[in-house]
Amino acid sequence: HQGACEIYYLSGRFPDSSKPIEVALAANDERSTTYAFVGPSRYQSWKKEDIMYVGTTFTNVGDYRHDVPAISSRRLDDLTYAEFSIQQSNINIDVKYRDHFLVNYLYGFNSTEYAYFVLVQKKSHLADEAGYVTRLARICVNDPNYDSYTESQPNSIGVNRIRSEFSGFDRSTTDSILRVTITCMVNGTDYNILRDAKLAQAGQKLSNDMGIKREDYLLVAVFSPSKEITDEPQNRSAICMYSLKDIEEVFNENIHSCFNGTIKDRNLGYISGTINDGKCPVAGSLGNIFSFCHVGLKISGVTPVIAPARFAFGEGVSLTSIAVTNIGPHTLAFVGSNDGWIRKVLLSGREAGEYERLPVDEEGYSILPDTMFAPSNDHLYVLTERKVIKMKVEHCGTFGNCSACLESRDPYCGWCSLEKRCTVRTACQKDTSAARWLSIGTGQQCIDFEMVAPDRVPVGQMSVVRLLIKTLPELPHNAQYRCVFGNATPIDANVTKEGLICTTPPVTERPSIPDGQDHVLVPLSVRSSETNKDFVSRSFAFYDCTRHDTCRKCLVSNWGCHWCIYDNRCAFNTTACRNSANIVQNEASCPRLKQRAGPILLPNKVPKEIRLEIENLPRPQSAHTGFLCTVNIEGAHMVLPARVEANKYIVCEKTLYSYEAATNEYEATVDVNWNRNHYIDTVTVVLYKCEILGSHRDHADCSLCVTRDPKYQCTWCGQQCSYNE
């Protein structure tokens, strides 16, 4: 039964019976290939029927293999030849060459009036030319004798477009086989070994890229360069695409070259049953030709099919399968590799390129060419050497936000804006406008606030908030947008040209500001009553300027607060100050101590004034009390009156200062206030003891005393170190 087939009968989703056909049809060794597909035939003008086209590598394993043709067409009911009377619907490699001139059939398809096979074979059946090429073979579907067989070679450099039109042919012979070469060039390297190919229709973006009509058919293929002159592929790959329109034009050009005398030989010496001893006809000898499908061809074309390589994959990537589909305006390919991975490649638009790769065979077995999409286009069936895998074509739900969804570059995925989730388009409820389902390649951006004005209000004040929103979707007539401030009751919003307008929530529904803070943030979200989901959000601040008790704290806050000097408080606007003449609106205008070059030194238990220079000195009014200095030493607070000198100095009353610690120095602080509690600034002063500065291990030391820094004014007197003015 080697090479025999079975016919399965389908009554539902699965076969319920089968019938073995005792006809040797397929190749029967592991190095050889068979490719079959169902396509139309019109062998009689009054009859059109579907048949199976089969391409089979010749093998010499077992009996009757010499009876298996290279290419044939078979009836679907019993797999006998579709035509086997005077004419025979098959073609054979000449017996002299078929043992060593082996042809691998990797793909086949039907397009318009032709059946095509894509195959890999030696460059020549003769020994003087080594190496392998990929070729396209073509047969007319109305040629029962396979005399229209033609070969051509695709190439990826450019496209020559030559049209040939003939008419008025007196039909007398029917030989229409033709072959052309197909290659894929990457940076000057010939990727000459086809790994897999699929016929696909160009989507909107790809048709624009290639300058063809939308839904025109393409042959999309993966290639690798061969290892030297063998047919073993290297671990490098590329994707090339060929429009069927260009393929047909190159085939016509090769036929034209043979029939107009440009070339003399048909170059198909390895095919049994040559025409005219393998020579092209004398130019003009056949008169006007209405259809080349009705003349003797059997030509191996010299002009290749040419198209640019679309993508190249670097060293270590050996692609073995391809499946192509369209989703929306995009065309994409899922390509398998010899290490069990699937790579997803966007073939069209500015975002074109690989956008994801996934391991599908954990054991690393090669993915075979039999990869295909489910009819619903939501799953991919993958065949490896050990298993069949059904995998989802997308995992949109794993992208948690709009940016991640669009940055994935997955054409299946889009951001369902009103539901705030990444989905396929059909899962986005009531997708009635472009802004509801945002996807790549449309120029759309994630829905977000361009501006919230204002984005903060005082905690006790009501306000109207304007929301400028990019690409806000339209809602049905009875639906409503609402603004949601944290846990407050949602507030109906008014739609404007730029977005929305809504009021802030009542003061009683706002959260409290925590102790030690001057504000609280809440999420400001926009909700659709249609979906009852918040789909865009940003932080909104409720603040309280009165939480700040000094001028500088007030004015360095984020809320644009103002300092009322005479009220000694921070306010959110100037109208809250009782005296508008003394309102500070920037930190540089706050009353403060001027920075000194060095510290203020105060000897222990020696009466001293503290003289401080003040910038922006406030001018107390008649009802105000004067200035005070509060000196803080070891937890004690000494309040001293102070006077103003030269309208810029505060002089703290002369008094003595002392500390108990047995240290050279002690840092104390002096707070300057006016009108009892109107704080100005704080400065650090240094108290010191000469008796400790001039001693060693609790013993007075003259040399230490007199060599201390002169700033201390310590002197040796009466067997001890003392301060000396």
Coordinates of N, CA and C in Angstrom, one line a residue, residues 137-317:
A137 N 6.1 25.8 -11.6 CA 5.6 25.1 -12.8 C 4.1 25.4 -13.0
R138 N 3.7 25.6 -14.2 CA 2.3 26.0 -14.5 C 1.7 25.1 -15.6
I139 N 0.4 24.8 -15.4 CA -0.4 24.0 -16.3 C -1.7 24.7 -16.5
C140 N -2.2 24.8 -17.7 CA -3.5 25.3 -18.0 C -4.6 24.3 -17.5
V141 N -5.6 24.8 -16.9 CA -6.6 23.9 -16.3 C -7.5 23.3 -17.4
N142 N -7.4 23.9 -18.7 CA -8.1 23.3 -19.8 C -7.2 22.4 -20.7
D143 N -6.1 22.0 -20.2 CA -5.1 21.2 -21.0 C -5.1 19.8 -20.4
P144 N -5.9 18.9 -21.0 CA -6.0 17.5 -20.5 C -4.7 16.7 -20.8
N145 N -3.9 17.2 -21.7 CA -2.7 16.4 -22.1 C -1.4 16.9 -21.4
Y146 N -1.5 18.0 -20.5 CA -0.4 18.6 -19.8 C 0.7 19.0 -20.8
D147 N 0.3 19.4 -22.0 CA 1.2 20.0 -22.9 C 1.5 21.5 -22.7
S148 N 0.7 22.1 -21.8 CA 0.9 23.5 -21.5 C 1.9 23.7 -20.4
Y149 N 2.5 22.6 -20.0 CA 3.4 22.7 -18.8 C 4.6 23.7 -19.0
T150 N 4.7 24.6 -18.1 CA 5.7 25.7 -18.2 C 6.4 25.9 -16.9
E151 N 7.7 26.2 -16.9 CA 8.4 26.5 -15.7 C 9.0 27.9 -15.7
S152 N 9.1 28.5 -14.5 CA 9.7 29.8 -14.4 C 10.4 29.9 -13.1
Q153 N 11.3 30.9 -13.0 CA 12.1 31.1 -11.7 C 11.8 32.5 -11.2
P154 N 11.3 32.6 -9.9 CA 11.1 33.9 -9.3 C 12.5 34.4 -8.8
N155 N 12.6 35.7 -8.7 CA 13.8 36.3 -8.2 C 13.4 37.6 -7.5
S156 N 14.3 38.1 -6.6 CA 13.8 39.2 -5.8 C 14.6 40.5 -6.0
I157 N 14.8 40.9 -7.2 CA 15.5 42.1 -7.5 C 14.7 43.2 -8.1
G158 N 13.8 42.9 -9.0 CA 12.9 43.9 -9.6 C 11.9 43.2 -10.5
V159 N 11.1 43.9 -11.2 CA 10.1 43.3 -12.0 C 10.1 43.9 -13.4
N160 N 10.3 43.0 -14.4 CA 10.1 43.4 -15.8 C 8.7 43.1 -16.2
R161 N 8.0 44.0 -16.7 CA 6.6 43.8 -17.0 C 6.4 43.9 -18.6
I162 N 6.2 42.7 -19.2 CA 6.0 42.7 -20.7 C 4.7 42.0 -21.0
R163 N 3.8 42.6 -21.7 CA 2.6 42.0 -22.0 C 2.6 41.5 -23.4
S164 N 2.0 40.3 -23.6 CA 1.9 39.7 -25.0 C 0.4 39.4 -25.2
E165 N -0.1 39.8 -26.3 CA -1.5 39.5 -26.7 C -1.6 39.0 -28.1
F166 N -2.2 37.9 -28.3 CA -2.3 37.3 -29.6 C -3.8 36.9 -29.8
S167 N -4.2 36.8 -31.0 CA -5.6 36.4 -31.2 C -5.7 35.6 -32.5
G168 N -6.8 34.9 -32.7 CA -7.1 34.3 -33.9 C -6.4 33.0 -34.2
F169 N -6.0 32.2 -33.1 CA -5.3 31.0 -33.3 C -6.2 29.9 -33.8
D170 N -5.7 29.2 -34.8 CA -6.4 28.0 -35.3 C -6.0 26.8 -34.4
R171 N -6.8 26.3 -33.5 CA -6.4 25.3 -32.5 C -6.1 24.0 -33.2
S172 N -4.8 23.5 -33.1 CA -4.5 22.3 -33.7 C -3.7 21.4 -32.8
T173 N -3.0 21.9 -31.8 CA -2.2 21.1 -30.8 C -2.5 21.7 -29.4
T174 N -2.3 20.9 -28.5 CA -2.5 21.3 -27.1 C -1.4 20.9 -26.2
D175 N -0.3 21.7 -26.2 CA 0.8 21.5 -25.3 C 1.1 22.8 -24.6
S176 N 0.9 22.8 -23.3 CA 1.0 24.1 -22.6 C 1.6 24.1 -21.2
I177 N 2.7 23.3 -21.0 CA 3.4 23.2 -19.8 C 4.5 24.2 -19.8
L178 N 4.7 25.0 -18.7 CA 5.7 26.0 -18.6 C 6.3 26.1 -17.2
R179 N 7.7 26.3 -17.1 CA 8.3 26.5 -15.8 C 9.2 27.7 -15.8
V180 N 9.2 28.4 -14.7 CA 10.1 29.6 -14.5 C 10.8 29.4 -13.1
T181 N 12.0 30.0 -13.0 CA 12.8 30.0 -11.7 C 12.3 31.0 -10.7
I182 N 12.4 30.7 -9.4 CA 12.0 31.7 -8.4 C 13.0 31.7 -7.3
T183 N 13.6 32.8 -7.0 CA 14.6 32.9 -6.0 C 14.3 34.1 -5.1
C184 N 15.1 34.3 -4.0 CA 14.8 35.3 -3.1 C 16.2 35.8 -2.7
M185 N 16.5 37.1 -3.1 CA 17.9 37.6 -2.8 C 17.9 38.5 -1.6
V186 N 18.9 38.3 -0.7 CA 19.0 39.1 0.5 C 20.5 39.7 0.5
N187 N 20.6 41.0 0.3 CA 22.0 41.6 0.3 C 22.9 40.9 -0.6
G188 N 22.5 40.5 -1.8 CA 23.3 39.9 -2.7 C 23.5 38.4 -2.6
T189 N 22.9 37.8 -1.6 CA 22.9 36.3 -1.4 C 21.6 35.7 -1.9
D190 N 21.8 34.7 -2.7 CA 20.6 34.0 -3.3 C 20.1 33.0 -2.2
Y191 N 18.9 33.3 -1.7 CA 18.2 32.4 -0.8 C 17.4 31.5 -1.7
N192 N 18.0 30.4 -2.2 CA 17.5 29.7 -3.3 C 16.6 28.5 -2.9
I193 N 16.5 28.1 -1.6 CA 15.8 26.9 -1.2 C 14.4 27.4 -0.6
L194 N 13.4 27.0 -1.3 CA 12.0 27.3 -0.7 C 11.8 26.4 0.5
R195 N 11.3 26.9 1.6 CA 10.9 26.1 2.7 C 9.4 25.9 2.8
D196 N 8.6 26.9 2.5 CA 7.2 26.8 2.5 C 6.6 28.0 1.8
A197 N 5.4 27.9 1.3 CA 4.7 29.0 0.6 C 3.2 28.9 0.8
K198 N 2.5 30.1 0.7 CA 1.1 30.1 0.8 C 0.6 31.2 -0.1
L199 N -0.6 30.9 -0.7 CA -1.3 31.9 -1.5 C -2.2 32.7 -0.6
A200 N -2.2 34.0 -0.7 CA -2.9 34.9 0.1 C -3.4 36.1 -0.7
Q201 N -4.4 36.7 -0.1 CA -4.9 38.0 -0.7 C -4.3 39.2 0.0
A202 N -3.9 40.2 -0.7 CA -3.3 41.4 -0.1 C -4.4 42.2 0.6
G203 N -4.1 42.5 1.8 CA -5.0 43.4 2.6 C -4.8 44.9 2.1
Q204 N -5.5 45.8 2.7 CA -5.5 47.2 2.2 C -4.1 47.8 2.3
K205 N -3.5 47.6 3.5 CA -2.2 48.3 3.6 C -1.1 47.6 2.7
L206 N -1.1 46.3 2.6 CA -0.1 45.6 1.8 C -0.3 45.9 0.3
S207 N -1.6 46.0 -0.1 CA -1.8 46.4 -1.5 C -1.3 47.8 -1.8
N208 N -1.4 48.7 -0.8 CA -0.9 50.1 -1.0 C 0.6 50.0 -1.1
D209 N 1.2 49.2 -0.2 CA 2.7 49.1 -0.2 C 3.2 48.6 -1.5
M210 N 2.5 47.6 -2.1 CA 3.0 46.9 -3.3 C 2.5 47.5 -4.6
G211 N 1.6 48.5 -4.5 CA 1.1 49.1 -5.7 C 0.2 48.2 -6.5
I212 N -0.6 47.3 -5.8 CA -1.5 46.4 -6.5 C -2.9 46.6 -6.0
K213 N -3.9 46.0 -6.5 CA -5.2 46.1 -6.1 C -5.5 45.4 -4.8
R214 N -6.4 45.9 -4.0 CA -6.8 45.3 -2.8 C -7.4 43.9 -3.1
E215 N -7.0 42.9 -2.4 CA -7.4 41.5 -2.5 C -6.8 40.8 -3.7
D216 N -5.9 41.5 -4.4 CA -5.1 40.7 -5.4 C -4.4 39.6 -4.7
Y217 N -4.2 38.5 -5.4 CA -3.5 37.3 -4.8 C -2.0 37.5 -4.9
L218 N -1.4 37.0 -3.8 CA 0.1 37.0 -3.6 C 0.6 35.5 -3.3
L219 N 1.8 35.2 -3.8 CA 2.5 34.1 -3.3 C 3.5 34.5 -2.2
V220 N 3.2 34.1 -1.0 CA 4.1 34.5 0.1 C 4.9 33.3 0.5
A221 N 6.2 33.4 0.5 CA 7.1 32.3 0.7 C 8.3 32.6 1.6
V222 N 8.7 31.5 2.3 CA 10.0 31.6 3.1 C 11.1 30.8 2.4
F223 N 12.2 31.4 2.4 CA 13.4 30.8 1.7 C 14.6 30.7 2.7
S224 N 15.5 29.9 2.4 CA 16.8 29.8 3.0 C 17.9 29.7 1.9
P225 N 19.1 30.1 2.2 CA 20.2 29.8 1.2 C 20.7 28.4 1.5
S226 N 21.1 27.8 0.4 CA 21.6 26.4 0.5 C 23.0 26.4 1.0
K227 N 23.4 25.2 1.6 CA 24.8 25.0 2.0 C 25.6 24.5 0.8
E228 N 26.4 25.4 0.3 CA 27.1 25.2 -0.9 C 26.2 24.7 -2.1
I229 N 26.5 23.6 -2.7 CA 25.7 23.2 -3.9 C 24.7 22.1 -3.5
T230 N 24.4 21.9 -2.2 CA 23.4 21.0 -1.8 C 22.0 21.6 -1.7
D231 N 21.0 20.8 -1.4 CA 19.7 21.4 -1.2 C 19.4 21.5 0.3
E232 N 20.5 21.3 1.1 CA 20.3 21.5 2.6 C 20.3 22.9 2.9
P233 N 19.3 23.5 3.7 CA 19.3 24.9 3.9 C 20.2 25.3 5.1
Q234 N 20.7 26.5 5.0 CA 21.4 27.1 6.1 C 20.4 27.7 7.1
N235 N 20.9 28.0 8.3 CA 20.1 28.6 9.4 C 19.9 30.1 9.2
R236 N 19.5 30.5 8.1 CA 19.1 31.9 7.8 C 17.8 31.8 6.9
S237 N 17.0 32.8 7.0 CA 15.7 32.8 6.3 C 15.3 34.2 5.9
A238 N 14.4 34.2 4.9 CA 13.8 35.4 4.4 C 12.4 35.2 3.9
I239 N 11.5 36.2 4.0 CA 10.2 36.2 3.4 C 10.2 37.0 2.1
C240 N 9.7 36.4 1.0 CA 9.5 37.1 -0.2 C 8.1 37.0 -0.7
M241 N 7.6 38.0 -1.4 CA 6.2 38.0 -1.8 C 6.2 38.3 -3.3
Y242 N 5.3 37.6 -4.0 CA 5.2 37.8 -5.4 C 3.7 37.9 -5.8
S243 N 3.3 39.0 -6.5 CA 1.9 39.1 -6.9 C 1.7 38.1 -8.0
L244 N 0.5 37.5 -8.0 CA 0.1 36.6 -9.1 C 0.1 37.3 -10.5
K245 N -0.3 38.6 -10.4 CA -0.3 39.4 -11.7 C 1.1 39.4 -12.3
D246 N 2.2 39.7 -11.4 CA 3.5 39.7 -11.9 C 4.0 38.3 -12.4
I247 N 3.6 37.3 -11.7 CA 3.9 35.9 -12.0 C 3.4 35.6 -13.4
E248 N 2.1 35.9 -13.6 CA 1.5 35.6 -15.0 C 2.2 36.4 -16.1
E249 N 2.6 37.6 -15.8 CA 3.3 38.4 -16.8 C 4.7 37.9 -17.1
V250 N 5.4 37.3 -16.1 CA 6.7 36.7 -16.4 C 6.5 35.4 -17.2
F251 N 5.5 34.6 -16.9 CA 5.3 33.4 -17.7 C 5.0 33.8 -19.1
N252 N 4.1 34.9 -19.3 CA 3.8 35.3 -20.7 C 5.1 35.8 -21.4
E253 N 5.9 36.4 -20.7 CA 7.2 36.9 -21.3 C 8.0 35.8 -21.8
N254 N 8.1 34.7 -21.0 CA 8.9 33.6 -21.4 C 8.3 32.9 -22.6
I255 N 7.0 32.7 -22.6 CA 6.3 32.2 -23.8 C 6.6 33.0 -25.0
H256 N 6.4 34.3 -24.8 CA 6.6 35.2 -25.9 C 8.0 35.1 -26.5
S257 N 9.0 35.0 -25.6 CA 10.4 34.9 -26.0 C 10.6 33.6 -26.9
C258 N 9.9 32.6 -26.5 CA 10.1 31.3 -27.3 C 9.4 31.4 -28.7
F259 N 8.2 32.1 -28.7 CA 7.5 32.1 -29.9 C 7.8 33.2 -30.9
N260 N 8.6 34.2 -30.4 CA 9.0 35.3 -31.3 C 10.4 35.1 -31.7
G261 N 11.1 34.0 -31.3 CA 12.4 33.7 -31.8 C 13.5 34.3 -30.9
T262 N 13.2 34.9 -29.8 CA 14.2 35.5 -28.9 C 15.1 34.3 -28.3
I263 N 14.4 33.2 -27.9 CA 15.2 32.1 -27.5 C 14.9 30.9 -28.4
K264 N 15.8 30.0 -28.6 CA 15.6 28.9 -29.5 C 15.2 27.6 -28.9
D265 N 15.5 27.4 -27.6 CA 15.3 26.1 -27.0 C 14.3 26.1 -25.9
R266 N 13.5 25.1 -25.8 CA 12.5 25.1 -24.7 C 13.1 24.7 -23.3
N267 N 14.3 24.1 -23.3 CA 15.0 23.9 -22.0 C 14.3 22.9 -21.1
L268 N 13.5 22.0 -21.6 CA 12.8 21.0 -20.8 C 13.2 19.6 -21.2
G269 N 14.5 19.4 -21.4 CA 15.0 18.1 -21.9 C 14.7 17.0 -21.0
Y270 N 14.5 17.2 -19.7 CA 14.3 16.2 -18.7 C 12.8 15.7 -18.6
I271 N 11.9 16.4 -19.4 CA 10.5 16.0 -19.3 C 10.2 15.1 -20.5
S272 N 9.5 14.0 -20.2 CA 9.2 13.1 -21.3 C 8.2 13.7 -22.3
G273 N 8.3 13.4 -23.5 CA 7.4 13.8 -24.5 C 7.6 15.3 -25.0
T274 N 8.9 15.5 -25.4 CA 9.2 16.9 -25.9 C 8.4 17.2 -27.1
I275 N 8.3 18.5 -27.4 CA 7.6 19.1 -28.6 C 8.6 19.6 -29.5
N276 N 8.5 19.2 -30.8 CA 9.4 19.8 -31.8 C 10.8 19.6 -31.5
D277 N 11.1 18.4 -30.9 CA 12.5 18.1 -30.5 C 13.1 19.1 -29.6
G278 N 12.3 19.7 -28.7 CA 12.7 20.6 -27.7 C 13.0 22.0 -28.2
K279 N 12.7 22.3 -29.5 CA 13.1 23.6 -30.0 C 11.8 24.5 -30.0
C280 N 12.1 25.8 -29.9 CA 11.0 26.8 -30.0 C 10.6 26.9 -31.5
P281 N 9.3 27.2 -31.8 CA 8.8 27.3 -33.1 C 9.5 28.5 -33.9
V282 N 9.5 28.3 -35.2 CA 10.0 29.4 -36.0 C 9.1 30.6 -35.8
A283 N 9.6 31.8 -35.6 CA 8.8 33.0 -35.4 C 7.8 33.2 -36.5
G284 N 6.5 33.3 -36.1 CA 5.5 33.6 -37.1 C 4.9 32.3 -37.7
S285 N 5.5 31.2 -37.4 CA 5.0 30.0 -38.2 C 3.7 29.5 -37.7
L286 N 3.2 29.9 -36.5 CA 1.9 29.4 -36.0 C 0.8 30.5 -36.3
G287 N 1.1 31.6 -36.9 CA 0.1 32.6 -37.2 C -0.4 33.3 -35.9
N288 N -1.6 33.8 -35.9 CA -2.1 34.5 -34.7 C -2.5 33.5 -33.7
I289 N -2.1 33.7 -32.4 CA -2.4 32.8 -31.3 C -3.4 33.4 -30.4
F290 N -4.6 32.8 -30.3 CA -5.6 33.3 -29.4 C -5.3 33.0 -27.9
S291 N -4.8 31.8 -27.7 CA -4.6 31.4 -26.3 C -3.4 30.5 -26.2
F292 N -2.4 30.8 -25.4 CA -1.2 29.9 -25.3 C -1.5 28.6 -24.7
C293 N -2.7 28.5 -24.0 CA -3.1 27.2 -23.4 C -3.4 26.2 -24.5
H294 N -3.6 26.6 -25.7 CA -4.0 25.7 -26.8 C -2.8 25.5 -27.8
V295 N -1.6 25.8 -27.4 CA -0.5 25.5 -28.3 C 0.5 24.7 -27.5
G296 N 1.4 24.0 -28.3 CA 2.4 23.2 -27.6 C 3.5 24.1 -27.0
L297 N 3.6 24.0 -25.6 CA 4.6 24.8 -24.9 C 5.7 24.0 -24.4
K298 N 5.5 23.4 -23.2 CA 6.6 22.6 -22.5 C 7.9 23.4 -22.6
I299 N 7.8 24.6 -21.9 CA 8.9 25.5 -21.9 C 9.5 25.7 -20.5
S300 N 10.8 25.7 -20.4 CA 11.5 26.2 -19.1 C 12.0 27.6 -19.4
G301 N 11.3 28.6 -18.8 CA 11.6 29.9 -19.1 C 13.0 30.4 -18.5
V302 N 13.6 31.3 -19.2 CA 14.9 31.9 -18.8 C 14.8 33.2 -18.0
T303 N 13.6 33.8 -18.2 CA 13.4 35.1 -17.4 C 12.7 34.7 -16.1
P304 N 13.4 35.1 -15.0 CA 12.8 34.7 -13.7 C 11.7 35.6 -13.2
V305 N 10.9 35.1 -12.3 CA 9.9 35.9 -11.6 C 10.7 36.8 -10.6
I306 N 10.4 38.1 -10.5 CA 11.2 39.0 -9.7 C 10.4 39.7 -8.7
A307 N 10.8 39.7 -7.4 CA 10.1 40.5 -6.4 C 11.1 40.8 -5.3
P308 N 10.9 41.9 -4.6 CA 11.9 42.2 -3.5 C 11.7 41.3 -2.3
A309 N 12.8 41.0 -1.6 CA 12.7 40.3 -0.3 C 12.1 41.2 0.7
R310 N 11.1 40.8 1.4 CA 10.3 41.6 2.3 C 11.0 41.7 3.7
F311 N 11.4 40.6 4.2 CA 12.1 40.5 5.6 C 13.1 39.5 5.5
A312 N 14.2 39.7 6.2 CA 15.3 38.8 6.4 C 15.5 38.5 7.9
F313 N 15.7 37.3 8.2 CA 16.0 36.9 9.6 C 17.4 36.4 9.7
G314 N 18.1 36.8 10.8 CA 19.5 36.7 10.9 C 20.0 35.2 11.2
E315 N 21.3 35.1 11.4 CA 21.9 33.8 11.6 C 21.2 33.1 12.8
G316 N 20.9 31.8 12.5 CA 20.3 31.0 13.6 C 18.8 30.8 13.5
V317 N 18.2 31.6 12.5 CA 16.7 31.5 12.4 C 16.5 30.7 11.1

